[in-house]
PDB file of C-alpha atoms in Angstrom:
ATOM      1  CA  MET A 119       0.000   0.000   0.000  1.00 57.00           C
ATOM      2  CA  LYS A 120       1.582   3.261  -1.130  1.00 77.00           C
ATOM      3  CA  LYS A 121       2.163   5.841   1.572  1.00 83.00           C
ATOM      4  CA  ILE A 122       0.814   8.540  -0.730  1.00 88.00           C
ATOM      5  CA  TYR A 123      -2.672   6.994  -0.680  1.00 90.00           C
ATOM      6  CA  ILE A 124      -2.713   6.871   3.123  1.00 91.00           C
ATOM      7  CA  GLU A 125      -1.690  10.530   3.213  1.00 92.00           C
ATOM      8  CA  GLN A 126      -4.271  11.323   0.544  1.00 93.00           C
ATOM      9  CA  LEU A 127      -7.049   9.630   2.508  1.00 95.00           C
ATOM     10  CA  LYS A 128      -6.175  11.601   5.663  1.00 95.00           C
ATOM     11  CA  ASN A 129      -6.291  14.851   3.694  1.00 95.00           C
ATOM     12  CA  PHE A 130      -9.697  14.012   2.262  1.00 96.00           C
ATOM     13  CA  LYS A 131     -11.113  13.073   5.669  1.00 94.00           C
ATOM     14  CA  ASP A 132      -9.825  16.325   7.169  1.00 95.00           C
ATOM     15  CA  ALA A 133     -11.325  18.320   4.288  1.00 94.00           C
ATOM     16  CA  MET A 134     -14.702  16.664   4.768  1.00 92.00           C
ATOM     17  CA  ILE A 135     -14.760  17.549   8.455  1.00 92.00           C
ATOM     18  CA  ILE A 136     -13.556  21.110   7.895  1.00 92.00           C
ATOM     19  CA  ASN A 137     -15.833  21.887   4.935  1.00 88.00           C
ATOM     20  CA  HIS A 138     -18.903  19.728   5.499  1.00 86.00           C
ATOM     21  CA  LEU A 139     -19.178  19.092   9.237  1.00 84.00           C
ATOM     22  CA  ALA A 140     -22.683  20.529   9.522  1.00 81.00           C
ATOM     23  CA  GLU A 141     -23.956  18.136   6.843  1.00 84.00           C
ATOM     24  CA  LEU A 142     -22.302  14.986   8.215  1.00 80.00           C
ATOM     25  CA  ASP A 143     -23.507  12.258  10.525  1.00 82.00           C
ATOM     26  CA  LEU A 144     -20.195  11.211  12.037  1.00 79.00           C
ATOM     27  CA  ASP A 145     -21.830   8.145  13.573  1.00 81.00           C
ATOM     28  CA  ASN A 146     -22.609   6.778  10.097  1.00 90.00           C
ATOM     29  CA  SER A 147     -19.272   5.698   8.639  1.00 91.00           C
ATOM     30  CA  LEU A 148     -20.709   4.398   5.367  1.00 93.00           C
ATOM     31  CA  GLU A 149     -22.487   7.666   4.644  1.00 94.00           C
ATOM     32  CA  PHE A 150     -19.355   9.646   5.566  1.00 94.00           C
ATOM     33  CA  TYR A 151     -17.243   7.700   3.047  1.00 95.00           C
ATOM     34  CA  ASN A 152     -19.989   7.873   0.443  1.00 95.00           C
ATOM     35  CA  SER A 153     -20.111  11.669   0.760  1.00 94.00           C
ATOM     36  CA  MET A 154     -16.322  11.932   0.747  1.00 96.00           C
ATOM     37  CA  LEU A 155     -15.940   9.817  -2.386  1.00 97.00           C
ATOM     38  CA  LYS A 156     -18.564  11.914  -4.159  1.00 96.00           C
ATOM     39  CA  GLU A 157     -16.464  14.994  -3.422  1.00 95.00           C
ATOM     40  CA  ILE A 158     -13.323  13.254  -4.694  1.00 97.00           C
ATOM     41  CA  PHE A 159     -14.796  11.940  -7.923  1.00 97.00           C
ATOM     42  CA  ASN A 160     -16.804  15.043  -8.800  1.00 95.00           C
ATOM     43  CA  GLY A 161     -13.627  17.125  -8.658  1.00 95.00           C
ATOM     44  CA  SER A 162     -14.407  19.141  -5.535  1.00 94.00           C
ATOM     45  CA  PHE A 163     -11.129  18.056  -3.931  1.00 95.00           C
ATOM     46  CA  ASN A 164      -8.891  18.587  -6.960  1.00 95.00           C
ATOM     47  CA  ASP A 165      -6.988  21.311  -5.115  1.00 94.00           C
ATOM     48  CA  ILE A 166      -5.745  18.824  -2.527  1.00 94.00           C
ATOM     49  CA  PHE A 167      -5.476  15.829  -4.855  1.00 94.00           C
ATOM     50  CA  ILE A 168      -1.927  14.475  -4.899  1.00 91.00           C
ATOM     51  CA  SER A 169      -0.404  11.973  -7.294  1.00 93.00           C
ATOM     52  CA  ASP A 170       3.020  11.056  -8.602  1.00 91.00           C
ATOM     53  CA  ASN A 171       1.450  11.317 -12.061  1.00 93.00           C
ATOM     54  CA  LEU A 172       0.470  14.964 -11.701  1.00 94.00           C
ATOM     55  CA  ASP A 173       2.529  18.131 -11.636  1.00 90.00           C
ATOM     56  CA  ASP A 174       1.692  21.816 -11.475  1.00 87.00           C
ATOM     57  CA  ASP A 175       1.590  22.130 -15.264  1.00 89.00           C
ATOM     58  CA  ASN A 176      -0.892  19.337 -15.960  1.00 91.00           C
ATOM     59  CA  LYS A 177      -2.757  18.695 -12.722  1.00 95.00           C
ATOM     60  CA  TYR A 178      -6.110  20.347 -13.355  1.00 95.00           C
ATOM     61  CA  GLU A 179      -6.216  19.556 -17.058  1.00 96.00           C
ATOM     62  CA  ILE A 180      -5.681  15.826 -16.445  1.00 97.00           C
ATOM     63  CA  LEU A 181      -7.984  15.641 -13.422  1.00 97.00           C
ATOM     64  CA  ASP A 182     -10.770  17.353 -15.376  1.00 97.00           C
ATOM     65  CA  LEU A 183     -10.276  14.858 -18.202  1.00 97.00           C
ATOM     66  CA  VAL A 184     -10.104  11.756 -16.010  1.00 98.00           C
ATOM     67  CA  GLN A 185     -13.178  12.843 -14.070  1.00 97.00           C
ATOM     68  CA  GLN A 186     -15.191  12.340 -17.276  1.00 97.00           C
ATOM     69  CA  TYR A 187     -14.082   8.689 -17.337  1.00 98.00           C
ATOM     70  CA  SER A 188     -14.289   7.892 -13.632  1.00 97.00           C
ATOM     71  CA  SER A 189     -17.031   5.326 -14.380  1.00 97.00           C
ATOM     72  CA  LEU A 190     -14.168   3.008 -15.382  1.00 97.00           C
ATOM     73  CA  CYS A 191     -13.343   2.700 -11.676  1.00 97.00           C
ATOM     74  CA  PHE A 192     -16.798   1.480 -10.624  1.00 97.00           C
ATOM     75  CA  TYR A 193     -18.706  -1.770 -10.973  1.00 95.00           C
ATOM     76  CA  LEU A 194     -21.173  -1.451 -13.877  1.00 95.00           C
ATOM     77  CA  GLY A 195     -19.828   2.061 -14.335  1.00 95.00           C
ATOM     78  CA  GLU A 196     -21.936   3.469 -11.502  1.00 96.00           C
ATOM     79  CA  PHE A 197     -20.559   5.464  -8.574  1.00 97.00           C
ATOM     80  CA  ASP A 198     -23.293   4.077  -6.303  1.00 96.00           C
ATOM     81  CA  ASN A 199     -21.618   0.669  -6.690  1.00 96.00           C
ATOM     82  CA  TRP A 200     -18.351   1.844  -5.118  1.00 96.00           C
ATOM     83  CA  THR A 201     -18.597  -0.665  -2.259  1.00 93.00           C
ATOM     84  CA  ASP A 202     -18.742  -3.484  -4.844  1.00 92.00           C
ATOM     85  CA  SER A 203     -15.953  -2.117  -7.013  1.00 94.00           C
ATOM     86  CA  ILE A 204     -13.046  -3.640  -5.073  1.00 90.00           C
ATOM     87  CA  GLU A 205     -12.879  -7.420  -5.034  1.00 84.00           C
ATOM     88  CA  GLY A 206     -11.966  -9.270  -1.868  1.00 80.00           C
ATOM     89  CA  VAL A 207     -12.264  -6.366   0.592  1.00 82.00           C
ATOM     90  CA  SER A 208     -14.826  -6.443   3.378  1.00 73.00           C
ATOM     91  CA  LEU A 209     -17.303  -3.593   3.682  1.00 77.00           C
ATOM     92  CA  SER A 210     -16.063  -3.246   7.263  1.00 80.00           C
ATOM     93  CA  ASP A 211     -12.735  -1.924   5.936  1.00 90.00           C
ATOM     94  CA  LEU A 212     -13.834   1.307   4.304  1.00 94.00           C
ATOM     95  CA  ASP A 213     -10.325   2.757   4.468  1.00 94.00           C
ATOM     96  CA  LEU A 214      -8.949  -0.083   2.351  1.00 93.00           C
ATOM     97  CA  ILE A 215     -11.787   0.133  -0.166  1.00 94.00           C
ATOM     98  CA  THR A 216     -11.176   3.875  -0.514  1.00 95.00           C
ATOM     99  CA  ILE A 217      -7.408   3.474  -0.864  1.00 95.00           C
ATOM    100  CA  LYS A 218      -7.829   0.835  -3.567  1.00 94.00           C
ATOM    101  CA  LEU A 219     -10.310   3.069  -5.389  1.00 96.00           C
ATOM    102  CA  LEU A 220      -7.744   5.873  -5.230  1.00 96.00           C
ATOM    103  CA  ASP A 221      -5.086   3.489  -6.535  1.00 96.00           C
ATOM    104  CA  ASN A 222      -7.272   2.550  -9.521  1.00 97.00           C
ATOM    105  CA  TYR A 223      -8.096   6.200 -10.151  1.00 97.00           C
ATOM    106  CA  ASP A 224      -4.411   7.080 -10.030  1.00 97.00           C
ATOM    107  CA  PHE A 225      -3.700   4.397 -12.631  1.00 97.00           C
ATOM    108  CA  LEU A 226      -6.382   5.962 -14.821  1.00 98.00           C
ATOM    109  CA  ILE A 227      -4.627   9.298 -14.329  1.00 97.00           C
ATOM    110  CA  LYS A 228      -1.363   7.745 -15.515  1.00 97.00           C
ATOM    111  CA  ILE A 229      -3.018   6.397 -18.648  1.00 98.00           C
ATOM    112  CA  ALA A 230      -4.527   9.819 -19.329  1.00 98.00           C
ATOM    113  CA  LYS A 231      -1.156  11.498 -18.855  1.00 97.00           C
ATOM    114  CA  ASP A 232       0.698   9.082 -21.148  1.00 97.00           C
ATOM    115  CA  GLY A 233      -2.016   8.171 -23.657  1.00 97.00           C
ATOM    116  CA  GLY A 234      -4.448  11.071 -23.600  1.00 97.00           C
ATOM    117  CA  GLU A 235      -8.189  10.898 -24.074  1.00 98.00           C
ATOM    118  CA  THR A 236      -7.775   8.431 -26.946  1.00 98.00           C
ATOM    119  CA  ALA A 237      -6.637   5.764 -24.477  1.00 98.00           C
ATOM    120  CA  LEU A 238      -9.468   6.562 -22.056  1.00 98.00           C
ATOM    121  CA  LYS A 239     -12.028   6.295 -24.844  1.00 98.00           C
ATOM    122  CA  PHE A 240     -10.630   2.915 -25.818  1.00 98.00           C
ATOM    123  CA  LEU A 241     -11.060   1.680 -22.250  1.00 98.00           C
ATOM    124  CA  THR A 242     -14.763   2.556 -22.363  1.00 97.00           C
ATOM    125  CA  LEU A 243     -15.214  -0.091 -25.075  1.00 97.00           C
ATOM    126  CA  PHE A 244     -14.797  -2.730 -22.363  1.00 96.00           C
ATOM    127  CA  GLN A 245     -18.016  -1.492 -20.769  1.00 92.00           C
ATOM    128  CA  GLY A 246     -19.955  -3.415 -23.389  1.00 84.00           C
ATOM    129  CA  THR A 247     -18.204  -6.728 -22.724  1.00 90.00           C
ATOM    130  CA  ASP A 248     -18.384  -9.565 -20.207  1.00 88.00           C
ATOM    131  CA  LEU A 249     -15.666  -7.858 -18.148  1.00 85.00           C
ATOM    132  CA  PHE A 250     -18.220  -5.185 -17.275  1.00 85.00           C
ATOM    133  CA  GLN A 251     -20.133  -7.754 -15.219  1.00 86.00           C
ATOM    134  CA  LYS A 252     -17.076  -8.802 -13.200  1.00 88.00           C
ATOM    135  CA  GLY A 253     -16.116  -5.525 -11.561  1.00 89.00           C
ATOM    136  CA  SER A 254     -14.788  -2.096 -12.432  1.00 94.00           C
ATOM    137  CA  ILE A 255     -13.019  -2.133 -15.790  1.00 96.00           C
ATOM    138  CA  ILE A 256      -9.766  -0.790 -14.338  1.00 97.00           C
ATOM    139  CA  ALA A 257      -9.708  -3.259 -11.436  1.00 95.00           C
ATOM    140  CA  VAL A 258     -10.512  -6.258 -13.646  1.00 95.00           C
ATOM    141  CA  LEU A 259      -7.886  -5.403 -16.263  1.00 97.00           C
ATOM    142  CA  ARG A 260      -5.222  -4.766 -13.624  1.00 96.00           C
ATOM    143  CA  ASN A 261      -5.939  -8.185 -12.138  1.00 94.00           C
ATOM    144  CA  MET A 262      -5.772  -9.875 -15.545  1.00 95.00           C
ATOM    145  CA  PHE A 263      -2.451  -8.431 -16.700  1.00 97.00           C
ATOM    146  CA  TYR A 264       0.940  -9.313 -15.249  1.00 96.00           C
ATOM    147  CA  ASN A 265       1.634  -5.724 -14.198  1.00 96.00           C
ATOM    148  CA  ASP A 266       0.472  -2.170 -14.781  1.00 97.00           C
ATOM    149  CA  ASP A 267       3.318  -1.339 -17.140  1.00 97.00           C
ATOM    150  CA  ILE A 268       2.427  -3.946 -19.756  1.00 98.00           C
ATOM    151  CA  LEU A 269      -1.284  -3.150 -19.398  1.00 98.00           C
ATOM    152  CA  GLU A 270      -0.716   0.559 -19.963  1.00 98.00           C
ATOM    153  CA  ASP A 271       1.642  -0.110 -22.872  1.00 98.00           C
ATOM    154  CA  ILE A 272      -0.898  -2.305 -24.649  1.00 98.00           C
ATOM    155  CA  ILE A 273      -3.923  -0.088 -23.973  1.00 98.00           C
ATOM    156  CA  ILE A 274      -2.151   2.997 -25.341  1.00 98.00           C
ATOM    157  CA  ASP A 275      -0.858   1.037 -28.346  1.00 98.00           C
ATOM    158  CA  MET A 276      -4.296  -0.418 -29.135  1.00 98.00           C
ATOM    159  CA  ALA A 277      -5.957   2.986 -28.783  1.00 98.00           C
ATOM    160  CA  ASN A 278      -3.610   4.448 -31.401  1.00 97.00           C
ATOM    161  CA  VAL A 279      -5.187   4.071 -34.853  1.00 95.00           C
ATOM    162  CA  ASP A 280      -1.676   3.889 -36.299  1.00 96.00           C
ATOM    163  CA  GLY A 281      -0.341   1.619 -33.548  1.00 96.00           C
ATOM    164  CA  THR A 282       1.001  -1.884 -33.963  1.00 97.00           C
ATOM    165  CA  TYR A 283      -2.502  -3.365 -33.510  1.00 97.00           C
ATOM    166  CA  LYS A 284      -3.972  -1.247 -36.342  1.00 96.00           C
ATOM    167  CA  ASP A 285      -4.931  -4.329 -38.394  1.00 94.00           C
ATOM    168  CA  PHE A 286      -7.268  -5.561 -35.636  1.00 95.00           C
ATOM    169  CA  SER A 287     -10.820  -4.301 -35.228  1.00 95.00           C
ATOM    170  CA  ASP A 288     -11.865  -2.845 -31.874  1.00 96.00           C
ATOM    171  CA  LYS A 289     -13.852  -6.004 -31.089  1.00 95.00           C
ATOM    172  CA  GLN A 290     -10.801  -8.137 -31.863  1.00 96.00           C
ATOM    173  CA  LYS A 291      -8.603  -5.968 -29.640  1.00 97.00           C
ATOM    174  CA  LEU A 292     -11.028  -6.492 -26.753  1.00 97.00           C
ATOM    175  CA  VAL A 293     -10.845 -10.255 -27.260  1.00 97.00           C
ATOM    176  CA  LEU A 294      -7.038 -10.111 -27.226  1.00 97.00           C
ATOM    177  CA  CYS A 295      -7.119  -8.312 -23.879  1.00 97.00           C
ATOM    178  CA  ASN A 296      -9.201 -11.115 -22.398  1.00 96.00           C
ATOM    179  CA  TYR A 297      -6.319 -13.549 -22.986  1.00 97.00           C
ATOM    180  CA  PRO A 298      -3.230 -11.416 -22.403  1.00 97.00           C
ATOM    181  CA  GLU A 299      -0.471 -13.799 -21.320  1.00 96.00           C
ATOM    182  CA  GLY A 300       0.640 -15.913 -24.263  1.00 96.00           C
ATOM    183  CA  VAL A 301      -1.236 -13.738 -26.736  1.00 97.00           C
ATOM    184  CA  LEU A 302      -0.071 -10.171 -26.054  1.00 98.00           C
ATOM    185  CA  TYR A 303       2.998 -10.896 -23.947  1.00 98.00           C
ATOM    186  CA  GLU A 304       4.982 -13.767 -22.469  1.00 96.00           C
ATOM    187  CA  ILE A 305       6.869 -14.184 -19.225  1.00 94.00           C
ATOM    188  CA  LYS A 306      10.483 -15.339 -19.289  1.00 88.00           C
ATOM    189  CA  SER A 307      12.562 -15.414 -16.114  1.00 85.00           C
ATOM    190  CA  ASN A 308      10.140 -12.964 -14.480  1.00 83.00           C
ATOM    191  CA  ASN A 309      10.580 -10.553 -17.389  1.00 91.00           C
ATOM    192  CA  VAL A 310       7.603  -9.428 -19.459  1.00 95.00           C
ATOM    193  CA  ASN A 311       8.205  -9.536 -23.201  1.00 95.00           C
ATOM    194  CA  LYS A 312       5.609  -8.114 -25.546  1.00 96.00           C
ATOM    195  CA  ILE A 313       4.810 -10.548 -28.346  1.00 97.00           C
ATOM    196  CA  ASP A 314       5.520  -9.168 -31.802  1.00 96.00           C
ATOM    197  CA  VAL A 315       2.201  -8.364 -33.444  1.00 96.00           C
ATOM    198  CA  ASN A 316       3.273  -9.793 -36.809  1.00 94.00           C
ATOM    199  CA  LYS A 317       4.078 -13.065 -35.053  1.00 94.00           C
ATOM    200  CA  LEU A 318       0.617 -13.029 -33.494  1.00 95.00           C
ATOM    201  CA  ILE A 319      -1.045 -12.370 -36.852  1.00 94.00           C
ATOM    202  CA  ASN A 320       0.886 -15.248 -38.413  1.00 93.00           C
ATOM    203  CA  ARG A 321      -0.300 -17.564 -35.642  1.00 92.00           C
ATOM    204  CA  ILE A 322      -3.885 -16.515 -36.205  1.00 92.00           C
ATOM    205  CA  GLY A 323      -3.595 -17.096 -39.936  1.00 84.00           C
ATOM    206  CA  ASP A 324      -5.654 -15.885 -42.907  1.00 73.00           C
ATOM    207  CA  ASP A 325      -6.895 -12.337 -43.282  1.00 82.00           C
ATOM    208  CA  LEU A 326      -8.049 -10.906 -39.952  1.00 82.00           C
ATOM    209  CA  LYS A 327     -10.968  -9.237 -41.708  1.00 80.00           C
ATOM    210  CA  ASP A 328     -12.309 -12.638 -42.786  1.00 81.00           C
ATOM    211  CA  PHE A 329     -12.933 -13.760 -39.181  1.00 85.00           C
ATOM    212  CA  ASP A 330     -16.266 -13.245 -37.531  1.00 90.00           C
ATOM    213  CA  ILE A 331     -15.787 -12.420 -33.863  1.00 93.00           C
ATOM    214  CA  THR A 332     -16.841 -15.887 -32.633  1.00 93.00           C
ATOM    215  CA  ASP A 333     -14.276 -17.669 -34.797  1.00 92.00           C
ATOM    216  CA  PHE A 334     -11.645 -15.101 -33.857  1.00 94.00           C
ATOM    217  CA  LYS A 335     -12.285 -15.694 -30.158  1.00 95.00           C
ATOM    218  CA  GLU A 336     -11.923 -19.464 -30.625  1.00 95.00           C
ATOM    219  CA  VAL A 337      -8.553 -19.026 -32.341  1.00 95.00           C
ATOM    220  CA  ILE A 338      -7.283 -16.709 -29.579  1.00 96.00           C
ATOM    221  CA  GLU A 339      -8.543 -19.062 -26.869  1.00 96.00           C
ATOM    222  CA  ASP A 340      -6.608 -21.873 -28.544  1.00 96.00           C
ATOM    223  CA  ILE A 341      -3.383 -19.839 -28.661  1.00 95.00           C
ATOM    224  CA  TYR A 342      -3.863 -18.853 -25.013  1.00 96.00           C
ATOM    225  CA  THR A 343      -4.606 -22.414 -23.872  1.00 95.00           C
ATOM    226  CA  LYS A 344      -1.568 -23.863 -25.633  1.00 94.00           C
ATOM    227  CA  TYR A 345       0.656 -21.264 -23.988  1.00 93.00           C
ATOM    228  CA  GLN A 346      -0.772 -22.050 -20.550  1.00 91.00           C
ATOM    229  CA  GLU A 347      -0.267 -25.798 -21.093  1.00 89.00           C
ATOM    230  CA  GLU A 348       3.328 -25.308 -22.240  1.00 86.00           C
ATOM    231  CA  HIS A 349       4.321 -22.945 -19.436  1.00 81.00           C
ATOM    232  CA  TYR A 350       2.256 -23.986 -16.442  1.00 77.00           C
ATOM    233  CA  TYR A 351       0.953 -27.510 -16.867  1.00 70.00           C
ATOM    234  CA  LYS A 352       3.942 -29.534 -18.027  1.00 61.00           C
TER     235      LYS A 352
END
């Protein structure tokens, strides 16, 4: 758990008490956190928002942009589902839920800083897939990929219309992200190596445009399964 998120949480709690004490029921912890998170995600606390991914030159511009895509941090894209947006954390630990939400939001900020709105828009495409039913898009993707660096690299690359995945349709890109290890990257001696896209296309075979999405998914599942069998089930 990063120290910056613990410090951030303390600052937000203090701001709530200083600015909204008359409106708060301090005996109702759930309502306190609900009100606090609303202030955070609607931008009211941007002045005290701290992040390693923000500096004085870009802070407000990026926060204003990311705020428009904050639904990516919530289950089914709805703020009211914030208590269900972090897997494996008890509702009794509201601090931990909040810190993990801040962590996911900070990762979204990093993507916005490095990939711009194009990358954020690409992420919204996942909201129409099965992943949408599993949890917040950001949390689910971070759990699926080996680390944040390879996830960010691939998302930004796929969002770029002239990127290395330009020959794949958006629907095909979403399928690829469902089976990342062995399809988009491989692990060797604890190092993550991105798989060359031309090598991937050769493994798929035929013209990508000739595949309907069901057949494409079956081919990718097969590539993924063979990789898992070779690397984990020998």
